[in-house]
JSON list of C-alpha atoms in Angstrom, two decimals:
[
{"chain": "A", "resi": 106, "resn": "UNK", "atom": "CA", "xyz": [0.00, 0.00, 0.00]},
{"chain": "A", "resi": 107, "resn": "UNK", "atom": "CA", "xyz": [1.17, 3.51, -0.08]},
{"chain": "A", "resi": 108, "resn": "UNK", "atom": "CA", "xyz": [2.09, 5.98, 2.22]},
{"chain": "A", "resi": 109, "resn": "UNK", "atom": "CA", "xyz": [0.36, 9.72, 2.04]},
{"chain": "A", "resi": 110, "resn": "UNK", "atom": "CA", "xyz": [2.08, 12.48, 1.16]},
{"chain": "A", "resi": 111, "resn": "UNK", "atom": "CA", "xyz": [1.62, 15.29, 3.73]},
{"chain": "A", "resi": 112, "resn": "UNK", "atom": "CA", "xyz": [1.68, 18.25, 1.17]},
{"chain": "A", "resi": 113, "resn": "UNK", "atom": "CA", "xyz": [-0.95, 16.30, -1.22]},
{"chain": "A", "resi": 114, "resn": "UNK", "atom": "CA", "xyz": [-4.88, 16.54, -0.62]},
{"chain": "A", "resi": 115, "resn": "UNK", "atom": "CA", "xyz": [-6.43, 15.31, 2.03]},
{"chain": "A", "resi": 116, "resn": "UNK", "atom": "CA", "xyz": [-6.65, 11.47, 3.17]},
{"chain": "A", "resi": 117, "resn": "UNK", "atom": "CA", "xyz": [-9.17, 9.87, 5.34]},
{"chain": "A", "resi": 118, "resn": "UNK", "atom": "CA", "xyz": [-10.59, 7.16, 6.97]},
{"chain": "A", "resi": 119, "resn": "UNK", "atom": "CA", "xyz": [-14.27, 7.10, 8.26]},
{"chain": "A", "resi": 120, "resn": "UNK", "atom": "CA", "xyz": [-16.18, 4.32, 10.18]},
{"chain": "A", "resi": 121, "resn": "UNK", "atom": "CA", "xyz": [-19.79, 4.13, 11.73]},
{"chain": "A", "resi": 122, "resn": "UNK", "atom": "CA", "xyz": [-19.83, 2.33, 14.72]},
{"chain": "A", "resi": 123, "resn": "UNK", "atom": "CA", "xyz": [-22.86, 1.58, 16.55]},
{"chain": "A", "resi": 124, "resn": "UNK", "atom": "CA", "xyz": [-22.68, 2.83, 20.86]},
{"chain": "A", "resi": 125, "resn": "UNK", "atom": "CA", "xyz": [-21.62, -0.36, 22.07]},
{"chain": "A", "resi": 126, "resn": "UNK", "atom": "CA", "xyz": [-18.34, -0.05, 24.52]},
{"chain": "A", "resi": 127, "resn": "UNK", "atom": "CA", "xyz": [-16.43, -2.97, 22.22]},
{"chain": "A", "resi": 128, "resn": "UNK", "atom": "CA", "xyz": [-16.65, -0.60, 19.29]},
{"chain": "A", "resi": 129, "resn": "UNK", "atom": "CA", "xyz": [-14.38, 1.46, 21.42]},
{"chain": "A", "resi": 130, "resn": "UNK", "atom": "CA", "xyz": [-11.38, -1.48, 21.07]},
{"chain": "A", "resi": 131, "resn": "UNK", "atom": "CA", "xyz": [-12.09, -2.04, 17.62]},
{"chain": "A", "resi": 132, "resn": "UNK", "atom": "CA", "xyz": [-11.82, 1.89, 16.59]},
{"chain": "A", "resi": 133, "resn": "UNK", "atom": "CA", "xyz": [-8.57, 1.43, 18.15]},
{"chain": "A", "resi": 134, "resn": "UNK", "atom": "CA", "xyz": [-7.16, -0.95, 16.39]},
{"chain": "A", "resi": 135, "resn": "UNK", "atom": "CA", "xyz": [-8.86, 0.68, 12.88]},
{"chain": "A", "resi": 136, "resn": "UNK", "atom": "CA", "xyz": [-6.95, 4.03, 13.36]},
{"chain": "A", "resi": 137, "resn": "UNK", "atom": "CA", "xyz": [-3.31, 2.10, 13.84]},
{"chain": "A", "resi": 138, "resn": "UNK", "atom": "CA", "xyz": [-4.04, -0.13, 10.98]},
{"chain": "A", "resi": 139, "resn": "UNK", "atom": "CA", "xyz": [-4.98, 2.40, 9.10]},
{"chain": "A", "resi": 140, "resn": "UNK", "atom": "CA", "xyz": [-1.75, 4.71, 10.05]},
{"chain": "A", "resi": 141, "resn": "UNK", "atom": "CA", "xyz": [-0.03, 1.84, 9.30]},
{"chain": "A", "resi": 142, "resn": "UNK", "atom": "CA", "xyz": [-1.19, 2.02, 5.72]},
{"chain": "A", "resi": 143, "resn": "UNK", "atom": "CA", "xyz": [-0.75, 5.93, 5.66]},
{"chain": "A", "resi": 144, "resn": "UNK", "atom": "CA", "xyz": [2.98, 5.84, 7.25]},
{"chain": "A", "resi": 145, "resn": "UNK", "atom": "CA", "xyz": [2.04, 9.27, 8.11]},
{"chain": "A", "resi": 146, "resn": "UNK", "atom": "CA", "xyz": [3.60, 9.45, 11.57]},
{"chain": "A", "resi": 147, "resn": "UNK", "atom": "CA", "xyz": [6.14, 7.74, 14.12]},
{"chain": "A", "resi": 148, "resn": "UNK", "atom": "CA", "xyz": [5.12, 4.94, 16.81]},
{"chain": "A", "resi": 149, "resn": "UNK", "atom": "CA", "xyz": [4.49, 7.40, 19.43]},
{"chain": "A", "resi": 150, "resn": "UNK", "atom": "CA", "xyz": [2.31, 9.81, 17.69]},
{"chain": "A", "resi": 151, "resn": "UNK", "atom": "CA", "xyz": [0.09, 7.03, 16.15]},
{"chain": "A", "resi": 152, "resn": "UNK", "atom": "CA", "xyz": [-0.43, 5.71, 19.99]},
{"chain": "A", "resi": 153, "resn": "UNK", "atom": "CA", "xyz": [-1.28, 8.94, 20.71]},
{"chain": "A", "resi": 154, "resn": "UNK", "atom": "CA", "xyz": [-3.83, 9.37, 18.32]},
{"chain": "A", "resi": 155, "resn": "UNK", "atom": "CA", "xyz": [-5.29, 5.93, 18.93]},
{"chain": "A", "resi": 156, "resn": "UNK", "atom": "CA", "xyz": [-5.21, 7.00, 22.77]},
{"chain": "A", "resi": 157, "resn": "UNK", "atom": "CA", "xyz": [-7.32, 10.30, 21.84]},
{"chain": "A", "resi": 158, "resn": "UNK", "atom": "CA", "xyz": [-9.74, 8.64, 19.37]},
{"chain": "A", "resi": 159, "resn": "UNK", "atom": "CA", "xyz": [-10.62, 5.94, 22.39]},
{"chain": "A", "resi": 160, "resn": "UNK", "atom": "CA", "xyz": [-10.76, 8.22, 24.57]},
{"chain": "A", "resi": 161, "resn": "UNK", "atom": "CA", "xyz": [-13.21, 10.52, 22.36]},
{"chain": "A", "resi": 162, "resn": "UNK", "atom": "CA", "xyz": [-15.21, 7.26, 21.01]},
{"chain": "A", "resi": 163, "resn": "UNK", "atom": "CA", "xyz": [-15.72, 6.54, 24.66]},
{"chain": "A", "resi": 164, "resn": "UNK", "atom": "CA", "xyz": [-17.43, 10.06, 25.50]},
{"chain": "A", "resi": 165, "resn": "UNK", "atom": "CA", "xyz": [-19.57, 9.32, 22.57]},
{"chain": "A", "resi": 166, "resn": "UNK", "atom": "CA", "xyz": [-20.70, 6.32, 23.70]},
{"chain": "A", "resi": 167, "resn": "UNK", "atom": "CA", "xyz": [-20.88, 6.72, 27.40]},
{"chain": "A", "resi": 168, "resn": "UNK", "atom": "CA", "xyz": [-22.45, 10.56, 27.51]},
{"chain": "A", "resi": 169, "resn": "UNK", "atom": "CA", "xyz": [-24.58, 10.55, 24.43]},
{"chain": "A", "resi": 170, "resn": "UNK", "atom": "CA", "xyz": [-27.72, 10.08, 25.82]},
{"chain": "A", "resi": 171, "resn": "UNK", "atom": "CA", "xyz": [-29.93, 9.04, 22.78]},
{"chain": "A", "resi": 172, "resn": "UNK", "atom": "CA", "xyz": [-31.64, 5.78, 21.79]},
{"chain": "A", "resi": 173, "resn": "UNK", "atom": "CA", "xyz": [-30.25, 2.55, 21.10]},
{"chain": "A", "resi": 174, "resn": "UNK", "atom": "CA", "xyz": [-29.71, 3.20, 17.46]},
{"chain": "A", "resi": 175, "resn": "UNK", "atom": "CA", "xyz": [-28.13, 5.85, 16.97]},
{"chain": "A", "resi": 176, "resn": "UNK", "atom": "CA", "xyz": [-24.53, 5.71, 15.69]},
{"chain": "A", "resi": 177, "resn": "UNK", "atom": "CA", "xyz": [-21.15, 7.23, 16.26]},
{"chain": "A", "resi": 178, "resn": "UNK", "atom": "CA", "xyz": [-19.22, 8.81, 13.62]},
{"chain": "A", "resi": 179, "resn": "UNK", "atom": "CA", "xyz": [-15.24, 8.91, 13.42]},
{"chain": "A", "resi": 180, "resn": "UNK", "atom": "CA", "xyz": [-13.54, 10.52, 10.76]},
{"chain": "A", "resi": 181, "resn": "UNK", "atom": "CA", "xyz": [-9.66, 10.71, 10.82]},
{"chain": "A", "resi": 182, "resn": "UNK", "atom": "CA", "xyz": [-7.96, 13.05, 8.23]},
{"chain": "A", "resi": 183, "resn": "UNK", "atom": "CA", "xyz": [-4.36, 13.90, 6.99]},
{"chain": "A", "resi": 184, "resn": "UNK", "atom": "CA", "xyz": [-3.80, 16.99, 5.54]},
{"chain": "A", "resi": 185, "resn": "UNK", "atom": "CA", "xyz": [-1.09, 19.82, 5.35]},
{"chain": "A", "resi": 186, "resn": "UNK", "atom": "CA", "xyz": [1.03, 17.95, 8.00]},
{"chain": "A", "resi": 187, "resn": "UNK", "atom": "CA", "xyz": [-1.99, 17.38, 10.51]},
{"chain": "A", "resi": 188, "resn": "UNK", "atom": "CA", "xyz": [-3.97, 14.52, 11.56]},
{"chain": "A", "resi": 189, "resn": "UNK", "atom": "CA", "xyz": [-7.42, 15.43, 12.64]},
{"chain": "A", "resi": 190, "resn": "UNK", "atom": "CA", "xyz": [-9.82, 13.11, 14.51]},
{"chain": "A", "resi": 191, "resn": "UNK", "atom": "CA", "xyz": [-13.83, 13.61, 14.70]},
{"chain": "A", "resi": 192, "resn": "UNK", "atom": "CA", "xyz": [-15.72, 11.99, 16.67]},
{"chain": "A", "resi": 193, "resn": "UNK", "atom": "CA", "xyz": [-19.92, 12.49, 15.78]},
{"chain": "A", "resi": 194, "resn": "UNK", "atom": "CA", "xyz": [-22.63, 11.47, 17.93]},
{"chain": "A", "resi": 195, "resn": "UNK", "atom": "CA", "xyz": [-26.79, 12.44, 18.06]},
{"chain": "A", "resi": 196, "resn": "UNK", "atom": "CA", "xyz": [-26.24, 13.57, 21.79]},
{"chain": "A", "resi": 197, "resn": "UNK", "atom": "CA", "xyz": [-26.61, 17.38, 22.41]},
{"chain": "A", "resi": 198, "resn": "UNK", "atom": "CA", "xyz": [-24.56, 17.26, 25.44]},
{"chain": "A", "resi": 199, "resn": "UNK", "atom": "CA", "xyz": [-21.84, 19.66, 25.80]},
{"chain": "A", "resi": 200, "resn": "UNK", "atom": "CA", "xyz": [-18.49, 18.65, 26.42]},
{"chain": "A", "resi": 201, "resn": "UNK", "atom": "CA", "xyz": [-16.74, 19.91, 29.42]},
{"chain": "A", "resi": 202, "resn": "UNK", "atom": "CA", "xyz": [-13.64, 19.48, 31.48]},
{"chain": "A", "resi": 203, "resn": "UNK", "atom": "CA", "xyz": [-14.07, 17.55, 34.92]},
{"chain": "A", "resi": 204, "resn": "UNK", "atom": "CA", "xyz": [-11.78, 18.00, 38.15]},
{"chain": "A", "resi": 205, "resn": "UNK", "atom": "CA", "xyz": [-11.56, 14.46, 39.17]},
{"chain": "A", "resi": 206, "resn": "UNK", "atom": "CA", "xyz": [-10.59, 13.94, 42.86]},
{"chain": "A", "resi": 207, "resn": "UNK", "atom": "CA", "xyz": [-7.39, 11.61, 43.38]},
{"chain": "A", "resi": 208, "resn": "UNK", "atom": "CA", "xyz": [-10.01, 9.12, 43.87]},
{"chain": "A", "resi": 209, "resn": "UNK", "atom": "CA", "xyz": [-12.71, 9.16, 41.05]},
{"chain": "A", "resi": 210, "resn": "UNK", "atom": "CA", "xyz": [-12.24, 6.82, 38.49]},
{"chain": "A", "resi": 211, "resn": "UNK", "atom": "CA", "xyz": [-13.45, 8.74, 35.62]},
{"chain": "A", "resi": 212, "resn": "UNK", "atom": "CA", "xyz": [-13.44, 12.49, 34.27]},
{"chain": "A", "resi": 213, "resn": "UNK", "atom": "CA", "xyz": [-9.95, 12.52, 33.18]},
{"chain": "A", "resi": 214, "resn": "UNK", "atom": "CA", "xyz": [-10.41, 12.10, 29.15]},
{"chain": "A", "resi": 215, "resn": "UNK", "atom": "CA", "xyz": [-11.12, 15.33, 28.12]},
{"chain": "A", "resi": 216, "resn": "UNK", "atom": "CA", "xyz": [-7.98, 16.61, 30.53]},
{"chain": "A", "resi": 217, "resn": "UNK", "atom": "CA", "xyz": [-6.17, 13.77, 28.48]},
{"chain": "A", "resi": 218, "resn": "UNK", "atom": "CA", "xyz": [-7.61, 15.27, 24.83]},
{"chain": "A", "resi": 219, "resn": "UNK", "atom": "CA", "xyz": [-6.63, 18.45, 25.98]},
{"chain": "A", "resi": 220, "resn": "UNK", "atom": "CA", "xyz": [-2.78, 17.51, 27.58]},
{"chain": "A", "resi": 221, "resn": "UNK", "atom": "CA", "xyz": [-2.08, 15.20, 24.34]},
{"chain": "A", "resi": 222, "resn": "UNK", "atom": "CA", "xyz": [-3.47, 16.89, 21.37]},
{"chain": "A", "resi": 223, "resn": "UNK", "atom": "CA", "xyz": [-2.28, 20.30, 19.24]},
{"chain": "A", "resi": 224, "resn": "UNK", "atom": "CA", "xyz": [-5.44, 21.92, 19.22]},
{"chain": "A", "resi": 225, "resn": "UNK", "atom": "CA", "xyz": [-9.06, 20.90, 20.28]},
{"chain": "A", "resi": 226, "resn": "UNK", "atom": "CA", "xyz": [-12.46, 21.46, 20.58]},
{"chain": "A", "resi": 227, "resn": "UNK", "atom": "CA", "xyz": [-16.38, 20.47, 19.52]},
{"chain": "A", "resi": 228, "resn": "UNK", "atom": "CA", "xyz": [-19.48, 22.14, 17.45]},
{"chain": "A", "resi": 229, "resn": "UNK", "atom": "CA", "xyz": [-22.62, 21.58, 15.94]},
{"chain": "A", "resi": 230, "resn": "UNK", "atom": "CA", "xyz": [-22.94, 18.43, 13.37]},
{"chain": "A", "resi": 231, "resn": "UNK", "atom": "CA", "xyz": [-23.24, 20.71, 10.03]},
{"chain": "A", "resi": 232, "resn": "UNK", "atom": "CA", "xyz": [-26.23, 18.39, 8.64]},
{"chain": "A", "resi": 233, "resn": "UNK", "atom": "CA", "xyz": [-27.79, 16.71, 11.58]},
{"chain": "A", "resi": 234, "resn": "UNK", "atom": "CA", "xyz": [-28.51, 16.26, 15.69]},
{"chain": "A", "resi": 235, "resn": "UNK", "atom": "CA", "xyz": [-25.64, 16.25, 17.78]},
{"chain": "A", "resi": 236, "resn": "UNK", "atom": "CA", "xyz": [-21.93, 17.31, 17.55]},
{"chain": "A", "resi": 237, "resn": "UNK", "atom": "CA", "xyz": [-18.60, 16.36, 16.49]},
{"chain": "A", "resi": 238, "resn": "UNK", "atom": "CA", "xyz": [-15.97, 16.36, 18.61]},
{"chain": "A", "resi": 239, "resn": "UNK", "atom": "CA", "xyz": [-12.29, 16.90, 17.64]},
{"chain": "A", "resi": 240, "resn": "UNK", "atom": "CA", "xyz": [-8.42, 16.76, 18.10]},
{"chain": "A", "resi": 241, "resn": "UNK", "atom": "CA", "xyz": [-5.52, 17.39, 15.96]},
{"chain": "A", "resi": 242, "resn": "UNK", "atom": "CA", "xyz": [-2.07, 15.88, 16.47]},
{"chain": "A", "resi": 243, "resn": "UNK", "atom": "CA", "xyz": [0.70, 17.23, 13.81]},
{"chain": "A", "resi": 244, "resn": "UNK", "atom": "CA", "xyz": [3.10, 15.03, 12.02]},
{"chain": "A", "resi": 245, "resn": "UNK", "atom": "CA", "xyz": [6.41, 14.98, 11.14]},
{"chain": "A", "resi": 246, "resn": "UNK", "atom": "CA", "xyz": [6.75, 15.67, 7.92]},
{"chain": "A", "resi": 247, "resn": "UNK", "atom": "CA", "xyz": [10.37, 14.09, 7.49]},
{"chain": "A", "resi": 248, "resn": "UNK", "atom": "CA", "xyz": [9.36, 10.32, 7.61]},
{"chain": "A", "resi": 249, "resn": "UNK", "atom": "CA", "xyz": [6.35, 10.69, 5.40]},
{"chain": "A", "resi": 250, "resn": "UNK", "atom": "CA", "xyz": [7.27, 8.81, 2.00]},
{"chain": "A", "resi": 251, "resn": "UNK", "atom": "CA", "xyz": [5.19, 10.03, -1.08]},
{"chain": "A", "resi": 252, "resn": "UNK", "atom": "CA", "xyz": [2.14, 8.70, -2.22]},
{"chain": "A", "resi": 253, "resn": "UNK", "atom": "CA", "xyz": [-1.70, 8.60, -3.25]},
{"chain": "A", "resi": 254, "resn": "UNK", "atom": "CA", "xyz": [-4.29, 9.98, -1.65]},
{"chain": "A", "resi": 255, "resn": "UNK", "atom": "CA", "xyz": [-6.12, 7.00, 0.48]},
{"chain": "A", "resi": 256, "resn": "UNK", "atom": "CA", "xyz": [-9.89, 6.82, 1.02]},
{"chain": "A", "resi": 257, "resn": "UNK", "atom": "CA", "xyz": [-11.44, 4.15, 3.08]},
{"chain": "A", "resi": 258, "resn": "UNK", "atom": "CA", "xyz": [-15.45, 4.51, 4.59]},
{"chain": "A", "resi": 259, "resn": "UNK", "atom": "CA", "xyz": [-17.23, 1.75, 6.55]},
{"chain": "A", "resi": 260, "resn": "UNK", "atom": "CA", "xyz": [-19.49, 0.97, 8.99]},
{"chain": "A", "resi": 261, "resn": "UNK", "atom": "CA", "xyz": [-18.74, -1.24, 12.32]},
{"chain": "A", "resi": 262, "resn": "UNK", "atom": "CA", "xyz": [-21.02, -2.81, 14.99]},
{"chain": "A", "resi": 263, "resn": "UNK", "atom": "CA", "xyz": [-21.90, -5.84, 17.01]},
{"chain": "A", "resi": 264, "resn": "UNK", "atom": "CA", "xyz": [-23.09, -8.45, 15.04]},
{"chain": "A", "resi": 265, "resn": "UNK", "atom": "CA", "xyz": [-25.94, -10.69, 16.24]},
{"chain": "A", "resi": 266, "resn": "UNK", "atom": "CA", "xyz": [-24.31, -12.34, 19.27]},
{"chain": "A", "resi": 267, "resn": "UNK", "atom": "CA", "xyz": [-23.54, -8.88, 20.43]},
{"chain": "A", "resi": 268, "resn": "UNK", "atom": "CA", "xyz": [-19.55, -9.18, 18.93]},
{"chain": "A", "resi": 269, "resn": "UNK", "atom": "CA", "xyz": [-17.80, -6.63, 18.11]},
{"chain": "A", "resi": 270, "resn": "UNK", "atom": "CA", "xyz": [-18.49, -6.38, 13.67]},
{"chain": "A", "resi": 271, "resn": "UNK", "atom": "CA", "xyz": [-16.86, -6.36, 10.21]},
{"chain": "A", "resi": 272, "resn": "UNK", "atom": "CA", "xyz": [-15.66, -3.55, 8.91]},
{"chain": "A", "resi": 273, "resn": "UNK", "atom": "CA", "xyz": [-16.99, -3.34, 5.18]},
{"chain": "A", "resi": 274, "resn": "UNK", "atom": "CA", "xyz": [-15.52, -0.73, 2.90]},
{"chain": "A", "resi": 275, "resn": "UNK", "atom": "CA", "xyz": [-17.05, 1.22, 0.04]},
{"chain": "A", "resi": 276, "resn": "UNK", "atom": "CA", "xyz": [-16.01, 4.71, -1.79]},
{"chain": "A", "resi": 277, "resn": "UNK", "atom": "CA", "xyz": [-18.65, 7.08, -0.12]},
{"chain": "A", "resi": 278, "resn": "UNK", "atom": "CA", "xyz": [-17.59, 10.30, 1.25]},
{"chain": "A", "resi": 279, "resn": "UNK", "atom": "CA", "xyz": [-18.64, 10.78, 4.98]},
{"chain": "A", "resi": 280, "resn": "UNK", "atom": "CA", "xyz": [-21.52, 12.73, 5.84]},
{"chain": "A", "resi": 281, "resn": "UNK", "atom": "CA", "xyz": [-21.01, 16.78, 5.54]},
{"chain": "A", "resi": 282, "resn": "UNK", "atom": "CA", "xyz": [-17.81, 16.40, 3.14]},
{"chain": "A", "resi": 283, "resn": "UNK", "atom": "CA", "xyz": [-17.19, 16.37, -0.08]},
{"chain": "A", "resi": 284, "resn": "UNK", "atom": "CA", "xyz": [-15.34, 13.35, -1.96]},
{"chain": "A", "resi": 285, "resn": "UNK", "atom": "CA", "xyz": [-11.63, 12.98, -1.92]},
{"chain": "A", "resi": 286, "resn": "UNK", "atom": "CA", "xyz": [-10.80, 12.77, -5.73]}
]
């Protein structure tokens, strides 16, 4: 496969997950197979991404509080030297910074989003409910060989059995953006 060039147009990935916490696991492993494929950035800043996208999948899942069937969108783009992760989900929630006690055992992701990423922040879904949460992480541009412009879109869920699902692949664009040529 080839690697993406970080001066070329943009390259994505995009999955829809359904809110069930295993989907959280398997976005993981997505994004670093996927950076894999992109050799885009070094072993620490790809486990840094995949450490932001989990912990931004997991916010969707756990504080968007809308019905079963709703899904979660992620969207991971490189362009101009920048990886940028969205998160979408129906809920209308704002997101906020906790101060966790020493002893709580949650509140700390956004604090983590915030501490580990470039820039971040949240709005409005541009043609739905909800909002899109997001983080960008730059790369170094010196170990990025040249390349094609990658798009892969899919949609992941449990399957009957409640399992975590197949990813299955087609050439759509996501929702809200236009086609990658």
């Amino acid at each position: 496969m080839n690697a993406v060039r970080l001066d070329t147009l943009p390259s994505y990935v995009w999955w829809r997950f359904t809110r069930h916490p295993r989907n959280v696991a398997l976005s993981r492993r997505l994004l670093r197979e996927q950076a894999r494929t992109w050799q885009a950035a070094d072993d620490e800043t790809v486990e840094t991404a995949v450490l932001l996208l989990s912990e931004l999948m997991t916010n969707a899942g756990k504080h968007a509080r809308v019905s079963p069937g709703r899904e979660i969108h992620a969207l991971c783009i490189v362009t101009d030297g920048t990886l940028r992760i969205e998160v979408s989900d129906a809920g209308d929630g704002i997101p906020r910074r906790c101060r966790p006690s020493a002893y709580d055992e949650a509140g700390r992701g956004l604090r983590l989003v915030a501490a580990l990423a470039d820039r971040w922040g949240f709005c409005p879904r541009p043609h739905g409910i909800g909002k899109t949460v997001w983080c960008e992480l730059s790369l170094r541009p010196d170990i990025a060989p040249t390349s094609a412009v990658t798009c892969v879109a899919g949609t992941v869920g449990p399957e009957r059995g409640g399992k975590a699902g197949n990813h299955t692949s087609n050439a759509s664009s996501p929702p809200g953006r236009s086609p990658v040529p």
